[in-house]
C-alpha cells in the first residue's frame, strides 16, 4: 500500500569519475593530471598518503565491474573520460590505448543494457594545460573544446548522455579561494576568472556538440547546495541570497537561462572582482543552455548575517557576506562532517521547477561516506543499513517532488564501488560494492542487494 513507484524508465545507477576509479595513472600513454603531480609533490596532503596511482583498478577490472553493476540492477552509469589519458599533450595526438579502453567500457555497458553517461571533466586538469595557466588561460578553453569535439566524434555514436563538467565550482573554490586543492591559491579574482572561463569552455563544447548533430543529449552536473537562512530577518535572508548567487546561481543560471544573474555581476563589479570579458562572450554564454541537468546533493548550507564588521583591507572572500550557522539538533554524517537534510533534495527540485522552466534533470550524486566500514562486516558482507536508510529518506523526497510535477528522471548514488576521494583518499567509503584495498576484491554490500530490488521493481 505504501509502495513508492517511480516514473517508467527511471534511471537507477551510480556515478564515479575516471581519476577516482581507473588507476593506471601513468600507464599506456596517460600523462599527469594535476592530481598525479600534486601527489608526487606533496603526498602528505592526502589521507594516509594514498594517491591516485591505483585507485579502484577499473582500468584492469572494467569487465568484472560492469558485470557487478548488472548484478545490482543498474540501468545507467556515469563515469568520466580523463583528458590526460585521451590526449596526453592536451592538444593534438589522440592516444589509441585510451580510445580502446573507453570503447571497451562503453561497449560493455551497452551490451549489459546499462546506459553510459559520459562526463568530460571531473577536476582533472592535465598538467601540460595547468602549466600554461589552466582555466586562467583562454587557450585552455579552446583546447578543452577541441578535446570535447574529439570525444563526441570518437564515442558519440553510442553515448546517449554527455556532460561537459562535474561540479565546476569545486576547482574554483578549492583550488583558488580556499587553497585546499591544487594549485592551492587564495585569490578571488583568479577564482572568478577560472569560473568564467570554465563556463566559456562549457559553451564551446555545447556548440561543438550541436554542430555535430548527434541524437544524444548534452548536460552539465552541478552541486546545488541550497542556502538556508538562520531566520526570516532581512539581514539573514540577504546572507542566504548572496551565498546562493555565489555558489549556485553562478553556474546554474548561465547553463539553464543563458546568462548570469545581474545581481551577481553587480556585486562582483562593486568589489572589482569581475573577470575580463571580451566582445561576443555574452553570446557564447547564451549558447551553453543544456538539455539535461545533473544535480549532486550531499548537504545544505546554513547561514546567518555577518556578526562582525569586515576588514575592508583584507582580501575579498565570500565570507564577507555571511557567517556559517549551525542549526541546533541537526542530523550529521559525522564521518564526513556534513549535515544530513533530506528535504534539501526536494527544495532543489522544486526550485528548478518553479524558477528554471522545470528543466529535465536527475540526481547525479547523493551518498554517504562512512569511515571504518569494516566494523559492519558480518559473514563477509558490509551490513550498511544506514546507507539504505540514507538513500530511502532522500528518495522519499524525490518521489514527492515528482508527484508534484518536478521533471526528475533518475537517481545515481555516489558511488558504485568504494573509490578514491581526492584528499580524503579511501578514508570514507561510499560504494554499493566494497573494495579490499590489499587484494582489490570486490564484494556487494547489503545496500547493493537492496538497490537491485528497487531498480527491478522501479520503487520500494
Ligand atoms: C563530490 C564529487 C565526487 C566525490 C563526492 C564525495 O563533490 O563530485 O568526486 O568525491 O563529492 O565527496 P568526498 O570525496 O569529498 O567525500
XYZ file of C-alpha atoms and ligand atoms in Angstrom:
476
model
C 0.000 0.000 0.000
C 2.863 2.331 0.780
C 4.799 1.321 -2.307
C 6.540 4.275 -3.914
C 6.558 3.793 -7.665
C 8.863 5.898 -9.841
C 8.189 7.020 -13.415
C 8.671 4.489 -16.201
C 12.309 4.111 -17.350
C 13.630 5.891 -14.267
C 17.449 5.833 -14.252
C 18.806 3.692 -11.432
C 22.535 3.582 -11.132
C 25.610 5.272 -9.781
C 28.394 7.648 -10.650
C 32.141 7.718 -10.496
C 34.935 9.526 -12.314
C 37.976 8.422 -14.302
C 40.590 9.783 -11.894
C 38.835 8.262 -8.870
C 38.301 4.772 -10.245
C 40.585 3.893 -13.152
C 44.007 3.752 -11.541
C 46.807 3.040 -14.028
C 47.588 6.671 -13.508
C 50.558 6.839 -15.819
C 50.092 3.672 -17.854
C 49.596 3.249 -21.588
C 50.492 6.789 -22.508
C 48.420 8.718 -19.965
C 50.106 11.957 -18.936
C 49.998 13.569 -15.492
C 46.853 15.266 -14.319
C 47.237 17.823 -11.532
C 46.303 15.060 -9.047
C 49.159 12.802 -10.143
C 51.573 15.712 -9.932
C 50.348 17.059 -6.610
C 50.581 13.617 -5.001
C 54.162 13.243 -6.252
C 54.989 16.624 -4.774
C 53.043 16.533 -1.501
C 51.791 13.076 -0.560
C 51.254 14.329 2.994
C 48.219 16.317 1.777
C 46.375 13.025 1.143
C 44.745 10.844 3.825
C 47.151 8.035 4.796
C 49.301 9.149 1.871
C 47.277 7.131 -0.628
C 47.460 8.675 -4.094
C 45.647 8.366 -7.417
C 48.011 5.808 -8.913
C 45.910 2.675 -8.394
C 42.545 3.996 -7.202
C 39.974 1.209 -7.746
C 41.704 -0.541 -10.697
C 38.773 -0.055 -13.080
C 41.317 0.201 -15.910
C 42.008 -3.523 -15.421
C 38.716 -4.696 -13.946
C 36.160 -2.864 -16.095
C 34.567 -6.053 -17.374
C 34.126 -7.590 -13.942
C 32.874 -4.274 -12.550
C 30.281 -3.841 -15.278
C 29.083 -7.390 -14.578
C 28.636 -6.345 -10.937
C 26.695 -3.254 -11.993
C 24.386 -5.502 -13.935
C 24.081 -7.781 -10.931
C 22.872 -4.931 -8.709
C 20.318 -3.749 -11.238
C 21.957 -0.685 -12.783
C 20.319 0.582 -15.963
C 22.676 3.577 -16.228
C 26.141 4.527 -15.016
C 28.270 7.669 -15.149
C 31.989 7.884 -15.403
C 34.359 10.414 -16.956
C 36.960 10.368 -19.684
C 40.329 11.612 -18.495
C 41.585 14.329 -20.812
C 45.161 13.436 -19.796
C 44.572 9.845 -20.943
C 42.825 10.611 -24.217
C 45.029 13.500 -25.392
C 48.208 13.302 -23.304
C 49.591 16.585 -24.659
C 46.333 18.423 -24.021
C 46.006 19.168 -27.734
C 46.800 17.138 -30.848
C 47.517 13.431 -30.979
C 44.828 11.084 -29.588
C 46.125 8.125 -27.536
C 44.921 4.890 -29.237
C 45.199 2.911 -25.984
C 42.796 5.341 -24.336
C 40.370 5.072 -27.234
C 40.484 1.294 -26.918
C 39.842 1.442 -23.167
C 36.906 3.870 -23.349
C 35.450 1.943 -26.311
C 35.634 -1.263 -24.283
C 33.863 0.361 -21.338
C 31.131 1.971 -23.427
C 30.503 -1.158 -25.499
C 30.431 -3.424 -22.463
C 27.947 -1.146 -20.690
C 25.656 -1.141 -23.708
C 25.973 -4.925 -24.084
C 24.700 -5.155 -20.493
C 21.795 -2.736 -21.081
C 23.436 -0.089 -18.945
C 23.203 3.370 -20.475
C 26.600 5.114 -20.447
C 26.523 8.677 -19.113
C 29.872 10.224 -20.007
C 31.357 13.264 -18.357
C 34.309 15.111 -19.867
C 35.928 16.777 -16.882
C 35.989 15.847 -13.213
C 38.528 18.182 -11.526
C 41.344 16.596 -13.589
C 43.282 19.247 -15.465
C 46.199 17.792 -17.472
C 49.464 19.166 -16.097
C 50.558 20.390 -19.546
C 47.445 22.601 -19.565
C 47.909 23.731 -15.962
C 51.449 24.767 -16.827
C 50.087 27.398 -19.202
C 47.674 28.666 -16.559
C 44.861 26.105 -16.562
C 41.448 27.766 -16.682
C 43.049 31.178 -16.231
C 44.205 30.931 -19.842
C 41.751 31.151 -22.724
C 43.967 28.851 -24.775
C 42.917 26.085 -22.404
C 39.265 26.920 -23.129
C 39.888 26.247 -26.820
C 41.957 23.143 -26.108
C 39.105 21.774 -23.972
C 36.556 22.481 -26.719
C 38.734 20.553 -29.161
C 39.071 17.676 -26.686
C 35.258 17.628 -26.292
C 34.837 17.566 -30.069
C 37.200 14.585 -30.275
C 35.180 12.736 -27.634
C 31.898 13.365 -29.441
C 33.486 12.149 -32.687
C 35.039 9.019 -31.195
C 32.225 7.847 -28.929
C 29.170 9.931 -29.873
C 27.607 7.193 -31.982
C 26.976 5.178 -28.772
C 26.888 7.593 -25.842
C 23.402 8.920 -25.221
C 24.128 11.373 -22.369
C 27.104 13.715 -22.317
C 28.177 16.074 -19.551
C 30.703 18.847 -20.003
C 31.729 19.209 -16.338
C 31.145 17.746 -12.919
C 30.779 20.336 -10.137
C 32.725 23.061 -11.960
C 32.614 25.252 -8.858
C 34.751 22.821 -6.859
C 38.090 23.527 -8.610
C 37.212 27.240 -8.414
C 36.582 27.217 -4.671
C 39.035 24.583 -3.555
C 41.839 25.496 -5.950
C 41.635 29.299 -5.959
C 39.650 30.520 -2.933
C 40.276 28.114 -0.044
C 43.516 26.594 -1.362
C 42.872 23.018 -0.318
C 43.178 21.617 -3.851
C 45.951 22.216 -6.385
C 47.134 24.889 -7.272
C 46.357 25.932 -3.661
C 45.795 29.602 -4.341
C 43.912 32.304 -2.384
C 42.832 34.840 -4.969
C 39.193 35.627 -5.628
C 39.787 37.444 -8.906
C 41.644 34.428 -10.253
C 38.810 32.244 -8.973
C 36.184 34.293 -10.789
C 38.299 34.171 -13.966
C 38.626 30.392 -13.659
C 34.853 30.080 -13.125
C 34.094 32.306 -16.101
C 36.480 30.521 -18.445
C 35.075 27.159 -17.353
C 31.661 28.404 -18.452
C 33.064 29.580 -21.793
C 34.648 26.141 -22.246
C 31.292 24.544 -21.407
C 29.516 26.699 -24.010
C 32.095 25.924 -26.671
C 31.649 22.205 -26.027
C 27.854 22.570 -26.294
C 28.297 24.440 -29.578
C 30.591 21.689 -30.924
C 28.043 19.086 -29.813
C 25.178 20.871 -31.601
C 27.254 21.303 -34.775
C 27.822 17.555 -34.926
C 24.069 16.868 -34.977
C 24.247 13.986 -32.540
C 20.980 12.416 -31.471
C 22.110 12.289 -27.838
C 21.686 14.899 -25.093
C 24.194 17.219 -23.506
C 24.194 18.408 -19.927
C 26.283 19.519 -17.000
C 26.467 18.288 -13.420
C 26.172 20.894 -10.674
C 26.402 20.539 -6.926
C 23.416 22.623 -5.927
C 23.621 23.373 -2.236
C 20.513 25.147 -1.008
C 21.273 28.105 1.248
C 19.044 28.302 4.322
C 18.987 31.441 6.455
C 19.010 31.265 10.238
C 15.830 33.329 10.441
C 13.465 35.420 8.369
C 15.306 38.572 9.434
C 16.133 40.573 6.268
C 19.865 40.508 7.052
C 19.859 36.700 7.390
C 17.823 36.372 4.211
C 20.247 38.615 2.359
C 23.181 36.487 3.548
C 21.460 33.401 2.091
C 20.722 35.272 -1.126
C 24.383 36.221 -1.668
C 25.528 32.687 -0.922
C 23.019 31.370 -3.446
C 24.292 33.835 -6.067
C 27.945 32.976 -5.494
C 27.748 29.224 -5.079
C 24.678 28.070 -7.012
C 23.427 30.633 -9.493
C 26.927 31.475 -10.771
C 26.717 28.225 -12.758
C 23.034 27.328 -12.694
C 21.757 30.496 -14.377
C 24.110 30.517 -17.380
C 23.557 26.827 -18.221
C 19.766 26.976 -17.928
C 18.847 30.585 -18.769
C 21.838 31.541 -20.907
C 23.008 34.482 -18.799
C 24.427 35.396 -15.394
C 22.198 36.925 -12.698
C 22.565 40.729 -12.937
C 22.727 40.895 -9.144
C 25.848 38.706 -9.152
C 27.513 40.833 -11.836
C 26.723 43.994 -9.845
C 28.149 42.506 -6.667
C 31.395 41.419 -8.332
C 31.728 44.724 -10.193
C 31.242 46.674 -6.971
C 34.143 44.777 -5.390
C 36.314 44.787 -8.522
C 36.169 41.010 -8.860
C 34.710 40.717 -12.360
C 36.813 38.686 -14.798
C 37.895 40.198 -18.091
C 35.175 39.798 -20.711
C 35.547 40.018 -24.471
C 33.109 41.033 -27.176
C 30.996 38.059 -28.128
C 31.302 36.346 -24.744
C 27.713 37.034 -23.732
C 26.504 35.431 -26.932
C 28.744 32.458 -26.283
C 27.354 32.016 -22.775
C 23.861 32.193 -24.272
C 24.649 29.156 -26.411
C 25.543 26.951 -23.461
C 21.992 26.052 -22.452
C 21.849 22.336 -21.676
C 19.289 19.622 -22.432
C 19.700 17.903 -19.106
C 20.900 18.927 -15.659
C 22.645 16.594 -13.229
C 22.116 17.562 -9.598
C 24.619 16.490 -6.951
C 23.280 16.880 -3.446
C 25.004 15.985 -0.203
C 24.347 18.694 2.374
C 22.584 22.016 2.922
C 24.369 25.274 3.657
C 23.078 27.250 6.640
C 23.984 30.882 7.023
C 23.329 33.988 9.069
C 24.147 37.667 8.637
C 27.730 38.666 9.479
C 28.158 39.199 13.170
C 31.258 41.413 12.823
C 32.376 44.158 10.522
C 34.659 43.028 7.702
C 38.137 44.476 7.427
C 37.851 46.283 4.073
C 41.607 45.908 3.562
C 41.521 42.125 3.786
C 41.391 40.076 0.597
C 37.929 39.639 -0.861
C 36.198 36.435 0.261
C 32.660 35.019 0.027
C 32.667 35.133 3.849
C 32.480 38.937 3.669
C 28.734 38.435 3.272
C 27.758 35.717 5.724
C 28.668 33.664 8.740
C 28.025 29.931 8.825
C 25.162 28.898 11.047
C 24.907 25.633 12.949
C 21.331 24.552 13.411
C 20.702 23.105 16.859
C 19.759 19.445 16.722
C 20.900 18.950 13.153
C 21.423 15.400 11.899
C 25.036 14.705 10.911
C 27.135 12.326 8.894
C 29.928 12.548 11.434
C 32.442 10.783 9.196
C 32.288 13.462 6.545
C 31.241 16.322 8.794
C 28.214 17.014 6.616
C 24.687 17.735 7.801
C 22.061 15.307 6.525
C 18.973 17.223 5.482
C 16.829 15.121 3.180
C 14.307 17.825 2.334
C 17.092 19.787 0.622
C 16.759 17.496 -2.393
C 13.061 18.376 -2.654
C 13.781 22.092 -2.337
C 16.308 21.930 -5.195
C 13.903 20.092 -7.499
C 11.089 22.492 -6.620
C 13.339 25.481 -7.325
C 14.207 24.009 -10.743
C 10.514 23.532 -11.449
C 9.468 26.986 -10.357
C 12.366 29.160 -11.491
C 14.215 27.234 -14.187
C 11.488 26.063 -16.563
C 11.318 22.621 -14.961
C 14.388 21.568 -16.928
C 14.794 17.776 -17.259
C 17.151 16.714 -14.509
C 18.250 13.779 -12.388
C 20.020 13.232 -9.101
C 23.504 12.605 -10.403
C 25.166 12.187 -6.972
C 23.939 11.666 -3.452
C 25.567 9.415 -0.929
C 27.012 8.690 2.424
C 30.715 8.300 3.098
C 31.472 6.203 6.187
C 34.830 5.644 7.832
C 35.839 2.198 9.105
C 33.002 0.330 7.396
C 34.610 -2.995 8.216
C 33.081 -2.730 11.683
C 29.784 -3.531 9.922
C 31.152 -6.694 8.302
C 29.042 -9.794 9.012
C 29.627 -13.108 7.258
C 31.760 -11.396 4.664
C 29.271 -8.641 3.766
C 29.058 -4.995 4.893
C 25.660 -4.542 6.546
C 25.199 -0.884 5.591
C 21.624 -0.378 6.780
C 22.474 3.279 7.462
C 23.155 3.742 3.720
C 19.858 2.125 2.748
C 18.128 4.419 5.226
C 20.003 7.452 3.827
C 19.063 6.651 0.216
C 15.448 5.846 1.046
C 14.890 9.005 3.040
C 16.221 11.092 0.141
C 14.237 9.103 -2.415
C 11.057 9.761 -0.413
C 11.543 13.460 -1.160
C 12.492 12.844 -4.801
C 9.293 10.858 -5.157
C 7.228 13.618 -3.591
C 8.804 16.207 -5.909
C 7.998 14.061 -8.951
C 4.405 13.631 -7.776
C 4.215 17.421 -7.659
C 5.408 17.701 -11.252
C 9.213 18.006 -10.997
C 10.988 16.652 -14.043
C 13.448 14.345 -12.293
C 14.400 11.333 -14.387
C 16.740 9.297 -12.240
C 18.823 8.703 -9.149
C 22.529 7.851 -9.147
C 24.327 7.089 -5.941
C 27.869 8.237 -5.324
C 29.277 5.657 -5.938
C 29.369 2.193 -7.483
C 32.468 0.824 -5.761
C 34.409 2.398 -2.874
C 36.635 4.880 -4.650
C 39.479 7.301 -4.113
C 38.113 10.584 -2.781
C 40.738 13.222 -3.597
C 42.479 14.441 -0.447
C 40.346 12.072 1.652
C 41.696 9.111 -0.342
C 39.937 5.984 0.935
C 39.007 7.413 4.337
C 35.252 7.341 3.750
C 33.608 4.530 1.834
C 30.637 5.360 -0.388
C 30.050 2.327 -2.618
C 27.325 -0.240 -3.204
C 30.320 -2.562 -3.538
C 33.156 -2.719 -1.026
C 36.758 -2.768 -2.119
C 39.539 -4.534 -0.266
C 42.494 -2.252 -0.902
C 45.039 -5.045 -0.401
C 43.538 -7.624 -2.716
C 41.226 -5.423 -4.817
C 38.482 -7.959 -4.075
C 35.004 -6.597 -4.684
C 32.011 -7.631 -2.531
C 28.421 -6.459 -2.834
C 27.214 -4.649 0.303
C 23.710 -5.032 1.698
C 22.785 -1.736 0.011
C 23.863 -3.190 -3.352
C 21.392 -6.033 -2.927
C 18.693 -3.647 -1.782
C 19.089 -1.288 -4.761
C 18.736 -4.240 -7.104
C 15.184 -4.871 -5.923
C 14.414 -1.146 -6.031
C 15.594 -0.978 -9.621
C 13.771 -4.161 -10.648
C 10.517 -3.067 -9.047
C 11.050 0.584 -10.001
C 10.307 1.633 -6.460
C 10.215 0.405 -2.882
C 31.526 15.166 -4.986
C 32.437 14.814 -6.130
C 32.906 13.407 -6.140
C 33.052 12.731 -4.794
C 31.990 13.145 -3.783
C 32.247 12.706 -2.349
O 31.676 16.501 -4.672
O 31.831 15.048 -7.395
O 34.071 13.357 -6.941
O 34.341 12.780 -4.343
O 31.783 14.537 -3.790
O 32.910 13.672 -1.607
P 34.288 13.446 -0.884
O 35.121 12.675 -1.862
O 34.864 14.782 -0.666
O 33.995 12.718 0.361
